[in-house]
mmCIF file with all atom_site columns, C-alpha atoms in Angstrom:
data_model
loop_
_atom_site.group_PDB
_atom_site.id
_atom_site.type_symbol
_atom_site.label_atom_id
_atom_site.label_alt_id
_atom_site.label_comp_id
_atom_site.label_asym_id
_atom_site.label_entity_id
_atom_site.label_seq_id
_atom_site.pdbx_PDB_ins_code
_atom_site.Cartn_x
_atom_site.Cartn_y
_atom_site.Cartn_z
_atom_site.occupancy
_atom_site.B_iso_or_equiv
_atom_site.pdbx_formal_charge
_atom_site.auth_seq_id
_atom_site.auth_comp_id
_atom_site.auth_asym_id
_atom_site.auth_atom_id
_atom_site.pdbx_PDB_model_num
ATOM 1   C CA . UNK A 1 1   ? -121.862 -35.178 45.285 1.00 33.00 ? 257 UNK A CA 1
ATOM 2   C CA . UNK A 1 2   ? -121.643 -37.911 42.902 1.00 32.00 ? 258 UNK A CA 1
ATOM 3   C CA . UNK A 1 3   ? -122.855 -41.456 43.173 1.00 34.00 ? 259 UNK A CA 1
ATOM 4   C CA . UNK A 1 4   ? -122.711 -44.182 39.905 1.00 39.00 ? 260 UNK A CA 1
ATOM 5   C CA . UNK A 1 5   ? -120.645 -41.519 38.095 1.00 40.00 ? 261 UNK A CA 1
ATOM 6   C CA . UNK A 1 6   ? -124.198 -39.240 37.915 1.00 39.00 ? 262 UNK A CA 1
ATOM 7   C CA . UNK A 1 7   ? -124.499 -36.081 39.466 1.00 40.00 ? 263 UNK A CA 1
ATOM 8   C CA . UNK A 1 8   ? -126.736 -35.290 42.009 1.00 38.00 ? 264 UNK A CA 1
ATOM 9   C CA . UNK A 1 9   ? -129.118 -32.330 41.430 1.00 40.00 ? 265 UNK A CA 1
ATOM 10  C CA . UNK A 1 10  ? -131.765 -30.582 43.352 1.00 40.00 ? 266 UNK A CA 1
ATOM 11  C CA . UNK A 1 11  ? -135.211 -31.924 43.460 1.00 41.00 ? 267 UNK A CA 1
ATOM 12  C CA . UNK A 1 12  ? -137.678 -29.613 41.483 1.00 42.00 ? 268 UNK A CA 1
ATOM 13  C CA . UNK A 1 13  ? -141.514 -29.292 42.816 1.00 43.00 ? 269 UNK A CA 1
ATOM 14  C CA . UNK A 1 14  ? -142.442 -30.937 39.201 1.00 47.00 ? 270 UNK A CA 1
ATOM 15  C CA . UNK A 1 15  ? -139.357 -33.532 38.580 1.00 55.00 ? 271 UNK A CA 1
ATOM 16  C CA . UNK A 1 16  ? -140.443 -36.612 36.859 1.00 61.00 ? 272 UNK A CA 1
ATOM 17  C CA . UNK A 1 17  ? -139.501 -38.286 40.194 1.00 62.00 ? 273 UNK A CA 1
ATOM 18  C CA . UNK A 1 18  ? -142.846 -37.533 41.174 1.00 67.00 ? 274 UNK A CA 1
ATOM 19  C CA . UNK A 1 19  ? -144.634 -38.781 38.388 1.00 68.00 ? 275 UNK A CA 1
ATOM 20  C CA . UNK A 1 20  ? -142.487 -42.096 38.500 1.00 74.00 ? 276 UNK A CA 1
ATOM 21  C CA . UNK A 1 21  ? -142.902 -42.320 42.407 1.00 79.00 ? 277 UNK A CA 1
ATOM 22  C CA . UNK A 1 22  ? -146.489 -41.849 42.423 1.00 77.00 ? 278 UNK A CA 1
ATOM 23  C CA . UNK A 1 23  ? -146.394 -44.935 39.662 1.00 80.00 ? 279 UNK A CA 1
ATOM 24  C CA . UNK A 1 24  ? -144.457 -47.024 42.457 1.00 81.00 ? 280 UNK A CA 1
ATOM 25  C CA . UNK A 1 25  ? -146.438 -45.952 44.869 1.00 82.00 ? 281 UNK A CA 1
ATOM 26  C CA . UNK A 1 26  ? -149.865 -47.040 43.039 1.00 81.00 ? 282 UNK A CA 1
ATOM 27  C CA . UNK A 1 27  ? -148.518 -50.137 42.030 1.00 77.00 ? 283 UNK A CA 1
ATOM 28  C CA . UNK A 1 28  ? -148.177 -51.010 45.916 1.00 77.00 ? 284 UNK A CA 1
ATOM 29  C CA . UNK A 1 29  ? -151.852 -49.633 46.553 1.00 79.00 ? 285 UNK A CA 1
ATOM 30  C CA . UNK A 1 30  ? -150.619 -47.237 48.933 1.00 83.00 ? 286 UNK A CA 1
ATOM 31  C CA . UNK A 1 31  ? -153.595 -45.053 48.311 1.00 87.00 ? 287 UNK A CA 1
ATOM 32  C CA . UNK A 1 32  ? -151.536 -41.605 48.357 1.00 85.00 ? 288 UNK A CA 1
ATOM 33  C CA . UNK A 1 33  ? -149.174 -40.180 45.740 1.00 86.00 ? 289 UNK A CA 1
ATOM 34  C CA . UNK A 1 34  ? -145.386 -38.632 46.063 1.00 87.00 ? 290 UNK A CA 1
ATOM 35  C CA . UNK A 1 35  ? -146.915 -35.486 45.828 1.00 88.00 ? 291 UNK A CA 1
ATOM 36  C CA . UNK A 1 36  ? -149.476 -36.192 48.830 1.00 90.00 ? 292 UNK A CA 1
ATOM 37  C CA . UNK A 1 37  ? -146.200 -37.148 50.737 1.00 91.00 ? 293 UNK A CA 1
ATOM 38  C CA . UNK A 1 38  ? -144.272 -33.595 49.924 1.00 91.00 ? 294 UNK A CA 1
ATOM 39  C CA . UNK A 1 39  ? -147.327 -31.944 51.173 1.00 92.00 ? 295 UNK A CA 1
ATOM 40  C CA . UNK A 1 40  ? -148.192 -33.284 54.198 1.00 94.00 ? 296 UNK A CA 1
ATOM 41  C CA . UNK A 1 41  ? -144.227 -33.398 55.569 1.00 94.00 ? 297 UNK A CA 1
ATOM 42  C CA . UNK A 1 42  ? -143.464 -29.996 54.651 1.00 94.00 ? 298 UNK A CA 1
ATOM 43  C CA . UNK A 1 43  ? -146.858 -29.775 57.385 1.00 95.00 ? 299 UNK A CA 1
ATOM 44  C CA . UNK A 1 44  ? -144.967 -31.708 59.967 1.00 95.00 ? 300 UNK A CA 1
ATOM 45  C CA . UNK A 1 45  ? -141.601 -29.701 59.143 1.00 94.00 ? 301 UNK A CA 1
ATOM 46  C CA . UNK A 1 46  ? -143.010 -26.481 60.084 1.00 95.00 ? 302 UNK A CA 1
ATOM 47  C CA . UNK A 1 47  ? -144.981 -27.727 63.098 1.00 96.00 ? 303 UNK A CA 1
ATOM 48  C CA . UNK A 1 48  ? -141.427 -29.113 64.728 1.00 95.00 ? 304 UNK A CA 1
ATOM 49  C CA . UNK A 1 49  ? -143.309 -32.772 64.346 1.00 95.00 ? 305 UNK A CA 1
ATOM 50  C CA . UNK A 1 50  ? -140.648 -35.727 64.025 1.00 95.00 ? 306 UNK A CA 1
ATOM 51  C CA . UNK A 1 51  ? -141.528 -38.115 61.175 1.00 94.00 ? 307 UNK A CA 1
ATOM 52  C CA . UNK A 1 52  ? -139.518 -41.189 59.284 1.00 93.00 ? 308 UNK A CA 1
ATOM 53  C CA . UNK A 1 53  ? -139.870 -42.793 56.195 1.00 92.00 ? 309 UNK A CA 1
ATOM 54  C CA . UNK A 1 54  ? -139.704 -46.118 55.694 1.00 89.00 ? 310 UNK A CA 1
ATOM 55  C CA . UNK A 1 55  ? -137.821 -47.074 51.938 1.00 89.00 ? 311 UNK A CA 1
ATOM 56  C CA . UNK A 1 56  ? -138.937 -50.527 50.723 1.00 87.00 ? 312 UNK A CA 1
ATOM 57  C CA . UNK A 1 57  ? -136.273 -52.179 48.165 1.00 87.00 ? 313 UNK A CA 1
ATOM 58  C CA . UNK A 1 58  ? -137.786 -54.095 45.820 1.00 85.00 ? 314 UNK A CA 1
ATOM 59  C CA . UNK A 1 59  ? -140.986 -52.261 45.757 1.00 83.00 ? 315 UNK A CA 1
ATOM 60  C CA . UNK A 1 60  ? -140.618 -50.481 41.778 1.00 83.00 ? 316 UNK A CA 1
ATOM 61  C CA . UNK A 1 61  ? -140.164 -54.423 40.575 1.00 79.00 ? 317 UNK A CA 1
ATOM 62  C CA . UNK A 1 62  ? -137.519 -56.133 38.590 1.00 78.00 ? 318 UNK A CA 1
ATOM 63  C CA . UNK A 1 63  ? -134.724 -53.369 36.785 1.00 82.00 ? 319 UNK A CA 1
ATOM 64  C CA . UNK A 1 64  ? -136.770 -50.072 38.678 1.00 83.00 ? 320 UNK A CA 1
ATOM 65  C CA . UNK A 1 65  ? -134.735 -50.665 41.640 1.00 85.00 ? 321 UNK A CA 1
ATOM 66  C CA . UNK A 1 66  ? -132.167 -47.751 40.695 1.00 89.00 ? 322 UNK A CA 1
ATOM 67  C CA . UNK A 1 67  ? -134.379 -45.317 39.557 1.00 86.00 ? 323 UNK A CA 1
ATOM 68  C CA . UNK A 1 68  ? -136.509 -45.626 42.711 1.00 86.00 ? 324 UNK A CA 1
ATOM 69  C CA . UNK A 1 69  ? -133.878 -45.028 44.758 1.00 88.00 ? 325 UNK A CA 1
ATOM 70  C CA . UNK A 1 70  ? -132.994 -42.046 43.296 1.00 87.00 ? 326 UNK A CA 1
ATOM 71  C CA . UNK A 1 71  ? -136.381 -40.486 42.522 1.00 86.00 ? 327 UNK A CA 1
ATOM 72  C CA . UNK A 1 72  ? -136.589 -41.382 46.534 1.00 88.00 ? 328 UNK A CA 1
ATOM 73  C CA . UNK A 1 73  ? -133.786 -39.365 47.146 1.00 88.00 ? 329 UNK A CA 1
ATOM 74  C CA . UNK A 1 74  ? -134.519 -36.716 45.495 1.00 87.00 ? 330 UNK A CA 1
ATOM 75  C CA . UNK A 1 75  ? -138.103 -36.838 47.419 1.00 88.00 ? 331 UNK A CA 1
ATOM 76  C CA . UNK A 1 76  ? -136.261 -36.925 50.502 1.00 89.00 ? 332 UNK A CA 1
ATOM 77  C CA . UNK A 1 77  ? -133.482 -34.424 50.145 1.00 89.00 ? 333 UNK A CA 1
ATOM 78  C CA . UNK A 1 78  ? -136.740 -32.014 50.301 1.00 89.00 ? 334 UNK A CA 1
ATOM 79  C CA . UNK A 1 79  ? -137.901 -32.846 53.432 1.00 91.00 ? 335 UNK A CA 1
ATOM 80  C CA . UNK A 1 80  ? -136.308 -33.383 56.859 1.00 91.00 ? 336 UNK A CA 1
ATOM 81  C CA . UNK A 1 81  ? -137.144 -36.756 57.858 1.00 92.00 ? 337 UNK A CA 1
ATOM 82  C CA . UNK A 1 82  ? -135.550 -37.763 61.287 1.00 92.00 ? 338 UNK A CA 1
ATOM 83  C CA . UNK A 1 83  ? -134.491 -40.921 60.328 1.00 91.00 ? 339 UNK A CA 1
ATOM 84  C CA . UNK A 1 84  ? -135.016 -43.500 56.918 1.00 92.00 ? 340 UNK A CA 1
ATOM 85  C CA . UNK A 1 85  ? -135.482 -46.903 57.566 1.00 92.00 ? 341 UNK A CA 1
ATOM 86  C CA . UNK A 1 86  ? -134.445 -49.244 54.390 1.00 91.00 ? 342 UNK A CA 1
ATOM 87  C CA . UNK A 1 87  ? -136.311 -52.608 54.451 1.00 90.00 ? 343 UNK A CA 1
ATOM 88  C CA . UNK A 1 88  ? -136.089 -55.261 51.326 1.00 88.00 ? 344 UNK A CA 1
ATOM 89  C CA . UNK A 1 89  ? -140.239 -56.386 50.247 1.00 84.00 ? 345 UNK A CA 1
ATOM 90  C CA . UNK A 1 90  ? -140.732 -59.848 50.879 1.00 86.00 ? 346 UNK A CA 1
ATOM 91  C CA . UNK A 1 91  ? -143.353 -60.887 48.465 1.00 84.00 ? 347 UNK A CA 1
ATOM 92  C CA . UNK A 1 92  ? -145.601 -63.702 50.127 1.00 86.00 ? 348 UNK A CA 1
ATOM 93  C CA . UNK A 1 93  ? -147.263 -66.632 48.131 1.00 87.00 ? 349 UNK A CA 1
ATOM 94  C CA . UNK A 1 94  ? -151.516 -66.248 47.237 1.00 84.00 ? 350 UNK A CA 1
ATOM 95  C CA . UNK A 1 95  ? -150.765 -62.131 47.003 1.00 82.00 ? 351 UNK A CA 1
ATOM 96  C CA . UNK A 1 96  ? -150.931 -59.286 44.496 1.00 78.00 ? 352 UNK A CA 1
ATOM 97  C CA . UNK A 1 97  ? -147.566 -58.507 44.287 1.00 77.00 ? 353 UNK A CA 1
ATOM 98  C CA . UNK A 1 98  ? -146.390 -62.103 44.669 1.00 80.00 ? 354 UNK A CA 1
ATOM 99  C CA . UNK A 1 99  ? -148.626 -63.371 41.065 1.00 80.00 ? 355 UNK A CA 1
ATOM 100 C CA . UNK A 1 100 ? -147.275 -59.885 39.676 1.00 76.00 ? 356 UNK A CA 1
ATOM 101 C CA . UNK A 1 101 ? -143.489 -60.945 39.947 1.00 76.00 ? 357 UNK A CA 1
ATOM 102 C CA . UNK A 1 102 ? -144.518 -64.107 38.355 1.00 75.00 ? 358 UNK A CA 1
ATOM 103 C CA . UNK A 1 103 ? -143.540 -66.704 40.795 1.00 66.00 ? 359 UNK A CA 1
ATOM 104 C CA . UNK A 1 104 ? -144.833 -70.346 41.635 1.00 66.00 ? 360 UNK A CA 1
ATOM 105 C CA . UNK A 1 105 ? -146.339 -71.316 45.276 1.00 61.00 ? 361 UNK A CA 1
ATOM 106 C CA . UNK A 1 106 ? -144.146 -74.111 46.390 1.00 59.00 ? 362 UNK A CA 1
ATOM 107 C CA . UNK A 1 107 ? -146.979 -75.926 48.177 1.00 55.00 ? 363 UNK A CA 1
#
């Protein structure tokens, strides 16, 4: 399969994807790490439980936006999620992630 003229390969249990998820992941304050999420799926896939992830665009910040989606990928093409919802971050004004991006309250 090829996508952006790259070639898709298999996700290895130590691919930098992990590393550079688990950066994405912290900079959201999600509290858990790509590796946290590999473990506890491959729970649910062998107990038969139905799970989804939710992919949030915009989330790895200004030019990381490719290389998220790809280390996601890769995180996902291990697992057997039943469905992925893709939502775009809205960053709201007096938060984190808002003074992070660098942009001025209109009010």
């Amino acid at each position: 399969m090829r996508f952006s003229g790259r070639t898709w390969r298999p996700f290895y249990e130590r691919d930098s994807c992990i590393i550079e998820l688990t950066d994405t992941l912290a900079l959201a304050g999600k509290g858990y790490t790509a590796d946290d999420i590999l473990e506890q799926c491959q729970k649910l896939d062998e107990a038969g439980i139905e799970y989804y992830f939710v992919y949030m665009t915009g989330l790895a910040g200004k030019g990381g936006g490719m290389r998220n989606a790809e280390n996601s990928a890769r995180l996902f093409s291990r697992l057997n999620p039943y469905f992925i919802s893709v939502d775009a971050l809205t960053l709201f004004p007096k938060t984190e992630l808002y003074e992070r991006a660098g942009l001025k309250s209109l009010g």
